[in-house]
CSV table of C-alpha atoms in Angstrom, one decimal:
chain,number,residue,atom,x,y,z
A,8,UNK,CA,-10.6,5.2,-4.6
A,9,UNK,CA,-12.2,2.7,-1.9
A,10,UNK,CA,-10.0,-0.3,-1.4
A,11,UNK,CA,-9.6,-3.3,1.6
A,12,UNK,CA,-6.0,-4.5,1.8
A,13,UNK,CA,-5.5,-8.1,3.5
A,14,UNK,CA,-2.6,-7.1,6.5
A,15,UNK,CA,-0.5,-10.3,5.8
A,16,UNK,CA,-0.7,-8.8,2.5
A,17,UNK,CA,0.8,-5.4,3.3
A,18,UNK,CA,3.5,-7.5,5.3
A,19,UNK,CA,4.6,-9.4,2.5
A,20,UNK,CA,4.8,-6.5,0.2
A,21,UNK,CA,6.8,-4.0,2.6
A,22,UNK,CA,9.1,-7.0,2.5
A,23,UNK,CA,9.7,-6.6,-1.2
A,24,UNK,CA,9.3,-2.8,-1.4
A,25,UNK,CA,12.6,-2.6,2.1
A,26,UNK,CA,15.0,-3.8,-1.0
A,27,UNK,CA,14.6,-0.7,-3.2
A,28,UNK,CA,13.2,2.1,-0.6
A,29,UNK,CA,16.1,3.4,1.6
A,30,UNK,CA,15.7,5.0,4.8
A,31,UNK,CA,17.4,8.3,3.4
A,32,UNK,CA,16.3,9.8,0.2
A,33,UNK,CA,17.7,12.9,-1.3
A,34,UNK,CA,14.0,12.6,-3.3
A,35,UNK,CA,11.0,12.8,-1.1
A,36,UNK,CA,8.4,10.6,-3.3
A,37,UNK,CA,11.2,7.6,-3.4
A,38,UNK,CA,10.3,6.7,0.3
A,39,UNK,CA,6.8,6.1,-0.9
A,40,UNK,CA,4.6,3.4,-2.7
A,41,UNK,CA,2.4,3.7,-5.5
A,42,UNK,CA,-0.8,1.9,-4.8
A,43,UNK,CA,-3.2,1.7,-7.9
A,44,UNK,CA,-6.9,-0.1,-7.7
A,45,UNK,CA,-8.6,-0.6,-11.2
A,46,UNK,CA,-10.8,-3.1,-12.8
A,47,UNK,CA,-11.1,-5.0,-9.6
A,48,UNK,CA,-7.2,-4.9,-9.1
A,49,UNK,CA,-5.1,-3.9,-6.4
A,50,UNK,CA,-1.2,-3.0,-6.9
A,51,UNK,CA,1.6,-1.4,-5.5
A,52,UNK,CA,4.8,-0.5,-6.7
A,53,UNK,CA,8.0,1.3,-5.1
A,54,UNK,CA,11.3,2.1,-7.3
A,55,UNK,CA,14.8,4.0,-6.4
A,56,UNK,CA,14.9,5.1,-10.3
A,57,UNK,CA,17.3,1.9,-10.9
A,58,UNK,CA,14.8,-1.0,-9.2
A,59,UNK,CA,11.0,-1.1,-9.7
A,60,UNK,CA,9.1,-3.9,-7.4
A,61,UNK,CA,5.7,-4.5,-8.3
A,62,UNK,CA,3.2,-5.9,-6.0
A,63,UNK,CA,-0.3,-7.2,-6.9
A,64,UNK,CA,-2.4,-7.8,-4.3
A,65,UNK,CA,-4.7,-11.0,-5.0
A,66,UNK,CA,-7.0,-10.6,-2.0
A,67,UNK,CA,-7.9,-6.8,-2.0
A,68,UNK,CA,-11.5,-5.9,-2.6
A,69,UNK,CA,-11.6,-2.7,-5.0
A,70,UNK,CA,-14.8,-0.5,-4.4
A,71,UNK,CA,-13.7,2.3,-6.4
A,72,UNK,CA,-10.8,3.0,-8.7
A,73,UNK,CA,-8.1,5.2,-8.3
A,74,UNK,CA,-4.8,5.7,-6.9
A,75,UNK,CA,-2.7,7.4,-4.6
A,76,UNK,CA,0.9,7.4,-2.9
A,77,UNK,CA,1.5,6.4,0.6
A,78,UNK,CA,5.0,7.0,2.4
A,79,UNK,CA,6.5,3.6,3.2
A,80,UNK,CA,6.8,4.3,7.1
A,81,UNK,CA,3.0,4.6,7.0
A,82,UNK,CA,2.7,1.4,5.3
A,83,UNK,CA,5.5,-0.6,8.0
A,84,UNK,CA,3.2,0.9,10.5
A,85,UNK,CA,-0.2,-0.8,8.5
A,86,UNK,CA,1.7,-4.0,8.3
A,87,UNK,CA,1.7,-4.6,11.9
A,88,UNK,CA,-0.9,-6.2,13.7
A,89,UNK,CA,-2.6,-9.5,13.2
A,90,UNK,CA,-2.6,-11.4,10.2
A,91,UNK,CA,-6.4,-11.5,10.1
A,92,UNK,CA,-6.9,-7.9,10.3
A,93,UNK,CA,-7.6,-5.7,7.1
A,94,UNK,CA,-6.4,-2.0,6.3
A,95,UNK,CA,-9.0,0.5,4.2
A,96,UNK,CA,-7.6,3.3,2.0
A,97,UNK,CA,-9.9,5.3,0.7
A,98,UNK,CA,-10.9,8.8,-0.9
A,99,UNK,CA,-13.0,11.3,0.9
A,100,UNK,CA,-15.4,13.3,-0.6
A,101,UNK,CA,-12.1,16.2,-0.6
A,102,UNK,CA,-10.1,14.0,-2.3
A,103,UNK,CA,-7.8,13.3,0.9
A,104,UNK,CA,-6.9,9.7,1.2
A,105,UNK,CA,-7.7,8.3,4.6
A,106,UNK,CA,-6.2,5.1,5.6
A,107,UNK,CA,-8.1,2.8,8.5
A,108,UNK,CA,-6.5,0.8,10.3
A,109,UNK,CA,-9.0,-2.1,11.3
A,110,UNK,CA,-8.3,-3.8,14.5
């Protein structure tokens, strides 16, 4: 998985994913977000097992398929910065996801 997420992007869709990801969770994965790249497509998608929000990102460039769940404090932490600035989650040769945070 190689992807390039627009930060005005991220911003927008930790907007949508606060309604349905509470602070306190007696499930650990329910704090995070799903976000899948394939075909050339970017989404993310966070539920509390009642709510799902879905978020396609329009401007993400997709190197490599793939997919991978990152905690939703991480992500609030991506979405801050300037508008202009990008964020790259990829795979290393491992397998652990690195996230870089361009600024």
């Amino acid at each position: 998985m190689n992807i390039t997420l627009p930060r005005h992007q991220i911003r927008e869709a930790c907007q949508g994913f606060s309604k349905v990801i509470s602070g306190k969770t007696t499930i650990p994965v329910l704090g995070c977000v799903r976000v899948t790249a394939a075909n050339g497509e970017c989404r993310a998608e966070a539920t509390d097992l009642d709510q799902v929000v879905d978020y396609h990102f329009n401007s993400a460039e997709v190197f490599r398929d793939g997919a991978c769940i990152i905690p939703m404090s991480k992500l609030k932490e991506m979405a801050k910065g300037a508008k202009h600035e990008q964020v790259e989650v990829y795979a290393d040769a491992s397998g652990d996801i690195q996230i870089v945070n361009h600024v």
